XYZ file of C-alpha atoms in Angstrom:
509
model
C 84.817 118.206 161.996
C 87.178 115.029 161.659
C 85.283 113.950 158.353
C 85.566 117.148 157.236
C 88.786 117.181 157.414
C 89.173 114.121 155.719
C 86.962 114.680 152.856
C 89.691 117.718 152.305
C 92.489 115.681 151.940
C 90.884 113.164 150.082
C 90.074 115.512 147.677
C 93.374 116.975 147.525
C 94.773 113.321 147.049
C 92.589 113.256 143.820
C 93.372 116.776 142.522
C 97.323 116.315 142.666
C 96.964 112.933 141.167
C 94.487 114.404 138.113
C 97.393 117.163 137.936
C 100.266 114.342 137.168
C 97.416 112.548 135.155
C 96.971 115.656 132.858
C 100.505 116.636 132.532
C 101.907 113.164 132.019
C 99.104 113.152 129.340
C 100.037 116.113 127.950
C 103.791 115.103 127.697
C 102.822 111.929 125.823
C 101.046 113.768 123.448
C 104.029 115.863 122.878
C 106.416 113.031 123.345
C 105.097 109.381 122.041
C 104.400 110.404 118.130
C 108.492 110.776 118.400
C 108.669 107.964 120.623
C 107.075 105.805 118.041
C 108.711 107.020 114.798
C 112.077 106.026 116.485
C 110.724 102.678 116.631
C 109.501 102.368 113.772
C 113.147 103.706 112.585
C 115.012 101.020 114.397
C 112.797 97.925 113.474
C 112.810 98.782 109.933
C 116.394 99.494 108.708
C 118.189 96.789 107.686
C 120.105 96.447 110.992
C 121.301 92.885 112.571
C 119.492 94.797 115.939
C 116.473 95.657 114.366
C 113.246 93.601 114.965
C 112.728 93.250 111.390
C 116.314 92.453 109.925
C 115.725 88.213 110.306
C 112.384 88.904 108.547
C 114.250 90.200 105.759
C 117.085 88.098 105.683
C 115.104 84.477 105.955
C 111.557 85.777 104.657
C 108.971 83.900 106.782
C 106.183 84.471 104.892
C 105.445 81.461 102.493
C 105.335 82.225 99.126
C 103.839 80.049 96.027
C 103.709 80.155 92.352
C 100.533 79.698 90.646
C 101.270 78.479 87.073
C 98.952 78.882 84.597
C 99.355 77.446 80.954
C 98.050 78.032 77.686
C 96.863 74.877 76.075
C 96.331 75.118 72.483
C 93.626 73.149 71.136
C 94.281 74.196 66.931
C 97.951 73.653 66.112
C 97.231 72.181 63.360
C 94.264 75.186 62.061
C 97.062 77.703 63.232
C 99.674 76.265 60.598
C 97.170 76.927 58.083
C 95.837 80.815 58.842
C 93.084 80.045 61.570
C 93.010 82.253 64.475
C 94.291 80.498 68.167
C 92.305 78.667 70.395
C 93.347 78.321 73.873
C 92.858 76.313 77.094
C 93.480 77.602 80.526
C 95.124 74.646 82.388
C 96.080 74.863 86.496
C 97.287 76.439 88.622
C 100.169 74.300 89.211
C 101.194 75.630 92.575
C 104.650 75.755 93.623
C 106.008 76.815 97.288
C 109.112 79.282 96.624
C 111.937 79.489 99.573
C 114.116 82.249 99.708
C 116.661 82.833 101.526
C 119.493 86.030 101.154
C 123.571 85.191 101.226
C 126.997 86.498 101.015
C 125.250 89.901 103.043
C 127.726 92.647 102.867
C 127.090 95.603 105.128
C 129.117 98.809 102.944
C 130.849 102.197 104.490
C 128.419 104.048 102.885
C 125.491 102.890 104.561
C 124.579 100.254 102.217
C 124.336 96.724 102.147
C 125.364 94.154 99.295
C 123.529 90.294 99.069
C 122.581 87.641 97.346
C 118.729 86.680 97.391
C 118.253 82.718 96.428
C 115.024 80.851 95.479
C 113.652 77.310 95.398
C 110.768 75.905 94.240
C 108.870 73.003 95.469
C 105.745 71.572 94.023
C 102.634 71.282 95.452
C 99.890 68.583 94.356
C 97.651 69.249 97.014
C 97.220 72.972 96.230
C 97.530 72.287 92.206
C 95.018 71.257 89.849
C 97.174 69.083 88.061
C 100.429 67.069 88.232
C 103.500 67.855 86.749
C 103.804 65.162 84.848
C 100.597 66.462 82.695
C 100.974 67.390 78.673
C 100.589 70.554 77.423
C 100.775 71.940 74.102
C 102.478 74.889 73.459
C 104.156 76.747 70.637
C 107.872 75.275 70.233
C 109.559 78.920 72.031
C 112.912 77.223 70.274
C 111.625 77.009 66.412
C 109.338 80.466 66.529
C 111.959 82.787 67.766
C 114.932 81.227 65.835
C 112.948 82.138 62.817
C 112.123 85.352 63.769
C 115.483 86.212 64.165
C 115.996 84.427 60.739
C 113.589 87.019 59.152
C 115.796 89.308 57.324
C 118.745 86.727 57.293
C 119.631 85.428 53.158
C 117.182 83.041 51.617
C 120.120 80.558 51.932
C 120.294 80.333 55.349
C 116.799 80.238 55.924
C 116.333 77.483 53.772
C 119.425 75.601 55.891
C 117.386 76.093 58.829
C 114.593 74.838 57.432
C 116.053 71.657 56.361
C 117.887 71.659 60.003
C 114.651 72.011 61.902
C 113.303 68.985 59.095
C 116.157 66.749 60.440
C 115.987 67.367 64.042
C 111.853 66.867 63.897
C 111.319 70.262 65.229
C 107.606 71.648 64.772
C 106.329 74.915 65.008
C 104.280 73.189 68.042
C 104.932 70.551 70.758
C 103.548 68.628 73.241
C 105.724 68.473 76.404
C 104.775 67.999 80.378
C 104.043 71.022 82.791
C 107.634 69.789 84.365
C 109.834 69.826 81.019
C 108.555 73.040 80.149
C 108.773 74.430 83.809
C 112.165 73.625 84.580
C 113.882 72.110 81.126
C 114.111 69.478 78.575
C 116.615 68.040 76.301
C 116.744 69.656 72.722
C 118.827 68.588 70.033
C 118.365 72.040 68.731
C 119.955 74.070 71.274
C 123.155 71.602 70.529
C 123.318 72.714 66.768
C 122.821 76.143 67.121
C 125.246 76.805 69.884
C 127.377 74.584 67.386
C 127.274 76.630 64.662
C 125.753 80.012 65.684
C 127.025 80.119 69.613
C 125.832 83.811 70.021
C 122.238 83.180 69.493
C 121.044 81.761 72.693
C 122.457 81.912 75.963
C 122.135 79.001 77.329
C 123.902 75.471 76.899
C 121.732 72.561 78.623
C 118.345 72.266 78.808
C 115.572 74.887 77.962
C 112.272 75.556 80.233
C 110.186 78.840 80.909
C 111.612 78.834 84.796
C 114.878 77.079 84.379
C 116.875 79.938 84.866
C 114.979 80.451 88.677
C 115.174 77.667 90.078
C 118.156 77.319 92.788
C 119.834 80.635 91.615
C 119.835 84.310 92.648
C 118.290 87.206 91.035
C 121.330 89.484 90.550
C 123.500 91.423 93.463
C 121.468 93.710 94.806
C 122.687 96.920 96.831
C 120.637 98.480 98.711
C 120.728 101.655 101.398
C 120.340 100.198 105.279
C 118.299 103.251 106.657
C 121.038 103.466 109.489
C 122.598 106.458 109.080
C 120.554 108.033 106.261
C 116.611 107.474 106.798
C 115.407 109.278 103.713
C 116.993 106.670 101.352
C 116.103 103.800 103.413
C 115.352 100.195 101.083
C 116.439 102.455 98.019
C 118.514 100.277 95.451
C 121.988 101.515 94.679
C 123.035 98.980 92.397
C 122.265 96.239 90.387
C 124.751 93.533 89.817
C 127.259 96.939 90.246
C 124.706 98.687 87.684
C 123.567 102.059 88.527
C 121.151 101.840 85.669
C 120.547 99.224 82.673
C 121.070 99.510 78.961
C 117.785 97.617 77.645
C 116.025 100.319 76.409
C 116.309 103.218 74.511
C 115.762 105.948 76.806
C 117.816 107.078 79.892
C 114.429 107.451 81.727
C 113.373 103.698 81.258
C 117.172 102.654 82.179
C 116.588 103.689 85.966
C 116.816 101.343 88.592
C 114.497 103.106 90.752
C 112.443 102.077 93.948
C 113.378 99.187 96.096
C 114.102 95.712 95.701
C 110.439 94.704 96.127
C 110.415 93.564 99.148
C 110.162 96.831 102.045
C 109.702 100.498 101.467
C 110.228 103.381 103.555
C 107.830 103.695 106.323
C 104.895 105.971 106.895
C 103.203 106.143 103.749
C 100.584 108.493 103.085
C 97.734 108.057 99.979
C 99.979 109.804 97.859
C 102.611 107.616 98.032
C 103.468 105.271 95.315
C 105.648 101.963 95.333
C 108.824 101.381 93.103
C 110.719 98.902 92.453
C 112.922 97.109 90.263
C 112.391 94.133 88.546
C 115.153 91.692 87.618
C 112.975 89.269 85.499
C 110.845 92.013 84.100
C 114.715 94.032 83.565
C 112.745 97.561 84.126
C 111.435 99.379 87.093
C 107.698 98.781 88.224
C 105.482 101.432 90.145
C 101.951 100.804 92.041
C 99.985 103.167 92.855
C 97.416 103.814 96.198
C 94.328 102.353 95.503
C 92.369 102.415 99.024
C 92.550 101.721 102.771
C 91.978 98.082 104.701
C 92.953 96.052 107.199
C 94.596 92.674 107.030
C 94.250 90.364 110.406
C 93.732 93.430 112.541
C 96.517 95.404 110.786
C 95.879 98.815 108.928
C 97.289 98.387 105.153
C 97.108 100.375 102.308
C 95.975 98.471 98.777
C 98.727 99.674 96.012
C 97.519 98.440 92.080
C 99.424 99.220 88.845
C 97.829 101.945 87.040
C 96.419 101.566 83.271
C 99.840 102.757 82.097
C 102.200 100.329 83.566
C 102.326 98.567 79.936
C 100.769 101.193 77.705
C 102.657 101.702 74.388
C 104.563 105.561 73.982
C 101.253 106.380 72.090
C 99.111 106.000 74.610
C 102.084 106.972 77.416
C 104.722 108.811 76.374
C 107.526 108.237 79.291
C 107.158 104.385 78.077
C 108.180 105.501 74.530
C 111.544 104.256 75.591
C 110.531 100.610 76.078
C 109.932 100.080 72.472
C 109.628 98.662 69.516
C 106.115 98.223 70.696
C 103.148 96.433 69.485
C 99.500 97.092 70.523
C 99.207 98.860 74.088
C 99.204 96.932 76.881
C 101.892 94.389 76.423
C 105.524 95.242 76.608
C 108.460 93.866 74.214
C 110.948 92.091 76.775
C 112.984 90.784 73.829
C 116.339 93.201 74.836
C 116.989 91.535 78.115
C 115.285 87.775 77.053
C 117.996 86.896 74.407
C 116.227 88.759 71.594
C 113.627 86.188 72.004
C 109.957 87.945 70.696
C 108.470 87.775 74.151
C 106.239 90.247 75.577
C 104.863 90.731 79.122
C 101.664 91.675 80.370
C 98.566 91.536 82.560
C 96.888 88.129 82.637
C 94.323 87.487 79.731
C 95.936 90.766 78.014
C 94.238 92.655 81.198
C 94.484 96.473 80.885
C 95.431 95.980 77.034
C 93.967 96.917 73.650
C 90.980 94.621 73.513
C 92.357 93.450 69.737
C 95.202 91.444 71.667
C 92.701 89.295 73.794
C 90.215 89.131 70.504
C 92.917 87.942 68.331
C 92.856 84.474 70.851
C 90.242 82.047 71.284
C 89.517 81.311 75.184
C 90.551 84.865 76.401
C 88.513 86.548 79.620
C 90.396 89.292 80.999
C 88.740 90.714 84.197
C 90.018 93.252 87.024
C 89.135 90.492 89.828
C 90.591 87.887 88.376
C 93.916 89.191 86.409
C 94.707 92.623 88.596
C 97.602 92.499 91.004
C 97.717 94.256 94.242
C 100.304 94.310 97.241
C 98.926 95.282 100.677
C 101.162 97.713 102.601
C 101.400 98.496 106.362
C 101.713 102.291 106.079
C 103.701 103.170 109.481
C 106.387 100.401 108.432
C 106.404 99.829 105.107
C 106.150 96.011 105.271
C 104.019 94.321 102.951
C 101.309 92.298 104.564
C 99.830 90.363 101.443
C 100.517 90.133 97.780
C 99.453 89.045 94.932
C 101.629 89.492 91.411
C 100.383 88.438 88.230
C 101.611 88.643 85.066
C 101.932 86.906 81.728
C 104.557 85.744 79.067
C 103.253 85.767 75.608
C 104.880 84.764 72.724
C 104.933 86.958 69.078
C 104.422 84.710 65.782
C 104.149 84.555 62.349
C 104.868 82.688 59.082
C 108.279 83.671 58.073
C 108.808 83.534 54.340
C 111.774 80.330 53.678
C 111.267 78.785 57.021
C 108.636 75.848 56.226
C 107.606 74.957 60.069
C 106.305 78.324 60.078
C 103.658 77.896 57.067
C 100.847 79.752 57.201
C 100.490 81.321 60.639
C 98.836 84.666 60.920
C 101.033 87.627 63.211
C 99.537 86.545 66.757
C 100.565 87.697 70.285
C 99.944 84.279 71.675
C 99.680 83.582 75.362
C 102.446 80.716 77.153
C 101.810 81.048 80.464
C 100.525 83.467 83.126
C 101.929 83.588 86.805
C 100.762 84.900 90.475
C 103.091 85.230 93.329
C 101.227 85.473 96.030
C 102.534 85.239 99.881
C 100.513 86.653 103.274
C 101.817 87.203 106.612
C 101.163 84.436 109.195
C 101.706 82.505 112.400
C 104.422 83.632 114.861
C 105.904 86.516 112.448
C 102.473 88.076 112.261
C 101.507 87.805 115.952
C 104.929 89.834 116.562
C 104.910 92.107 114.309
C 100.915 93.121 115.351
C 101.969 93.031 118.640
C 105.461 95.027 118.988
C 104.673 97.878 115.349
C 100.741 97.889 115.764
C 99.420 96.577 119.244
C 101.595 98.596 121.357
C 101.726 102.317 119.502
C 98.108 101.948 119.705
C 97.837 101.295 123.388
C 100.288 104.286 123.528
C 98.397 106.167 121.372
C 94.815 106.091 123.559
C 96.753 106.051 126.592
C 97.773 109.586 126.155
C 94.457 110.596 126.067
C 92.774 108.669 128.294
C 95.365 109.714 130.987
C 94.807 113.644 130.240
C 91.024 112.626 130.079
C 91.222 111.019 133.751
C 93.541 113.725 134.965
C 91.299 116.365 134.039
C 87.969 114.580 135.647
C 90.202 113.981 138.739
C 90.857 117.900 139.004
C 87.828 118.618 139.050
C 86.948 116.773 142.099
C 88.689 119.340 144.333
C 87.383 122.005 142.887
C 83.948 120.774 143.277
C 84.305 119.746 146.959
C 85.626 123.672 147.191
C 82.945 125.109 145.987
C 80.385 122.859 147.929
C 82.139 124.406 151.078
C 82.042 127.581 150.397
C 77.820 126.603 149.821
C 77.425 125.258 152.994
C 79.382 128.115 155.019
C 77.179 130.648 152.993
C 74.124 128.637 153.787
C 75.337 128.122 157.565
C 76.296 132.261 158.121
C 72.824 133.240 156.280
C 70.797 131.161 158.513
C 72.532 132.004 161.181
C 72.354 136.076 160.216
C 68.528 135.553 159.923
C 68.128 133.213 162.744
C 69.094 136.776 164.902
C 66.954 139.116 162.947
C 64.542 137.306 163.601
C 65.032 136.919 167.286
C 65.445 140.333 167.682
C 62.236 140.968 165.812
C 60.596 139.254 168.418
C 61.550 140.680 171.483
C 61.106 144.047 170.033
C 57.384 142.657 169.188
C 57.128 142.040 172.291
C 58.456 145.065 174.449
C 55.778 146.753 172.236
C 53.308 144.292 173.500
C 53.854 145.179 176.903
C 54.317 148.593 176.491
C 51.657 149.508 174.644
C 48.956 147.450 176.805
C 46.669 148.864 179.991
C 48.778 147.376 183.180
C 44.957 146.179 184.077
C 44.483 144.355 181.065
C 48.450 142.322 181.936
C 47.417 141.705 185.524
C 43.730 140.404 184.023
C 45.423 137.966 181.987
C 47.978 136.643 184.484
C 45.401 136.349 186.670
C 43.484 134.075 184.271
């Protein structure tokens, strides 16, 4: 009976615990999706209290710039009408640092700063030193005499003679440093001289000059704080609402983030904006497919087909020309009317007639695509890769004589990849406090309503196993009688059916 008893209260033990199991399981299914997007919320606005907010202030994360330049092998053939031959020298890796200043936080739930970068070189991740020669078209000569091109015959012919004195070719021979980050020209001192609105700059001249050790405009952005649904979104730009570069209203947004977080809990539809300082427009990626980086669920965002496609082939780009063939686009507004163009490595995702147009051109998806990986719940990019090109537009230009005989060309400088991954201790804490964790909550529910409902049943199956055993017990019992009583009635038959002789014969035997 004592066991009995036991085995009751054991089983009641296990029921009432399986009853907290299931409802505390059934609460966090109600209550830890919330839980979690409150989290999320508070980690990823730009918040001194939030986990996130020294990520984004001093980005961890170690970013480089791959450099890779376009050596031509023909100057000489390309004076004369030949078509371009190029050489694919690097990468010549740099490390970039940045680091955000004068950080503002606004009434209206914004926040005003300063982002700064740095470059470093690397040899040991470069192919290359800096101190190698390159040839390259002279960016100086070509685009002063394209902006020459309807000038008078006069002053053409003064330049001319200029460019004769100075020793300025249509193509020169300079190191991977000068060109990076700026040489000496004798020609930037005349023309500032004597046309001082024509470039804007007064020292030296490189492709990155301008970069290095400066900031890429003020950018305002909303905090997330007090207003979720614009959280990352730029306000301004250097006080700008929108740019004047282009020609429509449309392509004048400043639209998206600043590049560097979006607003969490992405779905496949979503796409990424952003605005670009040194491309002067606004960018947008869109979903490509699902992964994982180091354990952590991302989503792969591309640039569509379009991203550079003329207003023939796209119309809402319309508004970014004057445009040449699809594929590249004119950056000459914002690049001190300069003939530059950007594009896709290789002409990538152009009209094949730009790559064919260049000797030593392979554009491929695997090689020339860019892609940034995107944790979906917070909106923090785990790995990126950003490639892009800077090409250069020439042709002979009747009056100036450096330009001879050189056929209209879209010809490649340089093409670029910033590329940075999550790593080390920032990685470890982010998996562990925005991925790790949720997911243990997440399972946890269920397991716990799982458990709860297995440990119910345990009192309900001892319950029903007693209730078997008294049934068994009272029917044995029941027939146990019947059957007694069948045999004494057998019995008093016996004996009084049977001759009293016959009894006594028996007992006597």
């Amino acid at each position: 009976m004592g066991s009995r008893a036991r085995a009751r209260r054991a089983a009641a033990v296990l029921g009432f615990t399986g009853l907290l199991c299931a409802v505390l399981g059934a609460v966090m299914i109600v209550v830890v999706p919330t839980l979690i997007k409150q989290q999320v919320l508070k980690n990823v606005r730009i918040d001194p209290s939030s986990l996130s907010f020294n990520m984004w202030k001093e980005i961890p994360v170690p970013f480089y710039l791959s450099i890779y330049f376009f050596d031509i092998v023909n100057p000489d053939a390309i004076l004369l009408g030949e078509k371009p031959q190029v050489q694919e020298r690097g990468p010549y890796v740099y490390r970039e640092f940045r680091h955000k200043s004068n950080i503002t936080f606004n009434d209206n739930d914004t926040v005003s700063f300063l982002e700064y970068r740095s470059f470093q070189f690397q040899p040991d991740k470069s192919h290359g030193l800096e101190s190698d020669y390159i040839v390259m078209p002279n960016i100086l000569v070509l685009a002063a005499a394209m902006m020459m091109e309807n000038k008078p015959m006069s002053l053409k012919l003064i330049m001319t003679l200029a460019f004769s004195t100075l020793g300025e070719r249509a193509f020169m021979n300079r190191t991977v440093g000068e060109i990076m980050w700026g040489y000496e020209d004798p020609l930037i001192h005349l023309i500032n001289k004597y046309l001082p609105n024509m470039f804007p700059f007064k020292g030296k001249f490189g492709l990155f000059a301008e970069l290095n050790n400066s900031d890429s405009g003020l950018f305002t952005v909303f905090t997330g704080v007090k207003d979720f649904s614009r959280i990352h979104l730029v306000d301004k730009w250097n006080g700008l609402s929108k740019v004047n570069f282009w020609h429509s209203d449309q392509c004048n947004m400043i639209n998206g983030t600043s590049g560097q977080m979006w607003a969490p809990f992405m779905t496949p539809e979503t796409s990424l904006e952003f605005y670009s300082p040194e491309a002067c427009r606004s960018m947008t990626l869109i979903y490509k497919e699902s992964g994982t980086f180091e354990g952590i669920p991302t989503y792969r965002f591309v640039a569509p087909s379009t991203l550079f496609a003329n207003g023939s082939v796209y119309p809402p780009n319309q508004g970014f020309c004057p445009c040449l063939d699809s594929g590249i686009q004119n950056i000459s507004t914002c690049r001190f009317n300069a003939p530059l163009f950007l594009s896709h490595p290789h002409f990538y995702n152009a009209d094949p007639m730009l790559a064919e147009a260049v000797l030593g051109l392979h554009p491929n998806q695997e090689e020339h695509s860019l892609f940034l990986d995107v944790h979906p719940v917070t909106g923090i990019p785990m790995n990126c890769s950003v490639k892009l090109q800077l090409s250069l537009y020439i042709k002979a230009i009747k009056g100036i004589g450096q330009t001879a005989k050189i056929q209209p060309v879209v010809l490649p400088l340089v093409w670029f990849e910033e590329s940075g991954a999550m790593e080390g201790e920032p990685l470890q804490t982010f998996y562990t406090q925005l991925v790790l964790m949720p997911s243990v909550l997440h399972y946890a529910q269920y397991v716990l309503l799982a458990l709860g409902c297995v440990l119910l049943l345990i009192p309900i199956i001892h319950q029903i196993r007693s209730q078997e055993k008294c049934y068994l017990f009272w029917n044995s019992s029941k027939k146990g009688s019947k059957n007694k009583e069948a045999i004494q009635a057998y019995s008093e038959s016996l004996m009084t059916s049977a001759p009293k002789g016959t009894v006594l014969q028996e007992a006597r035997l």
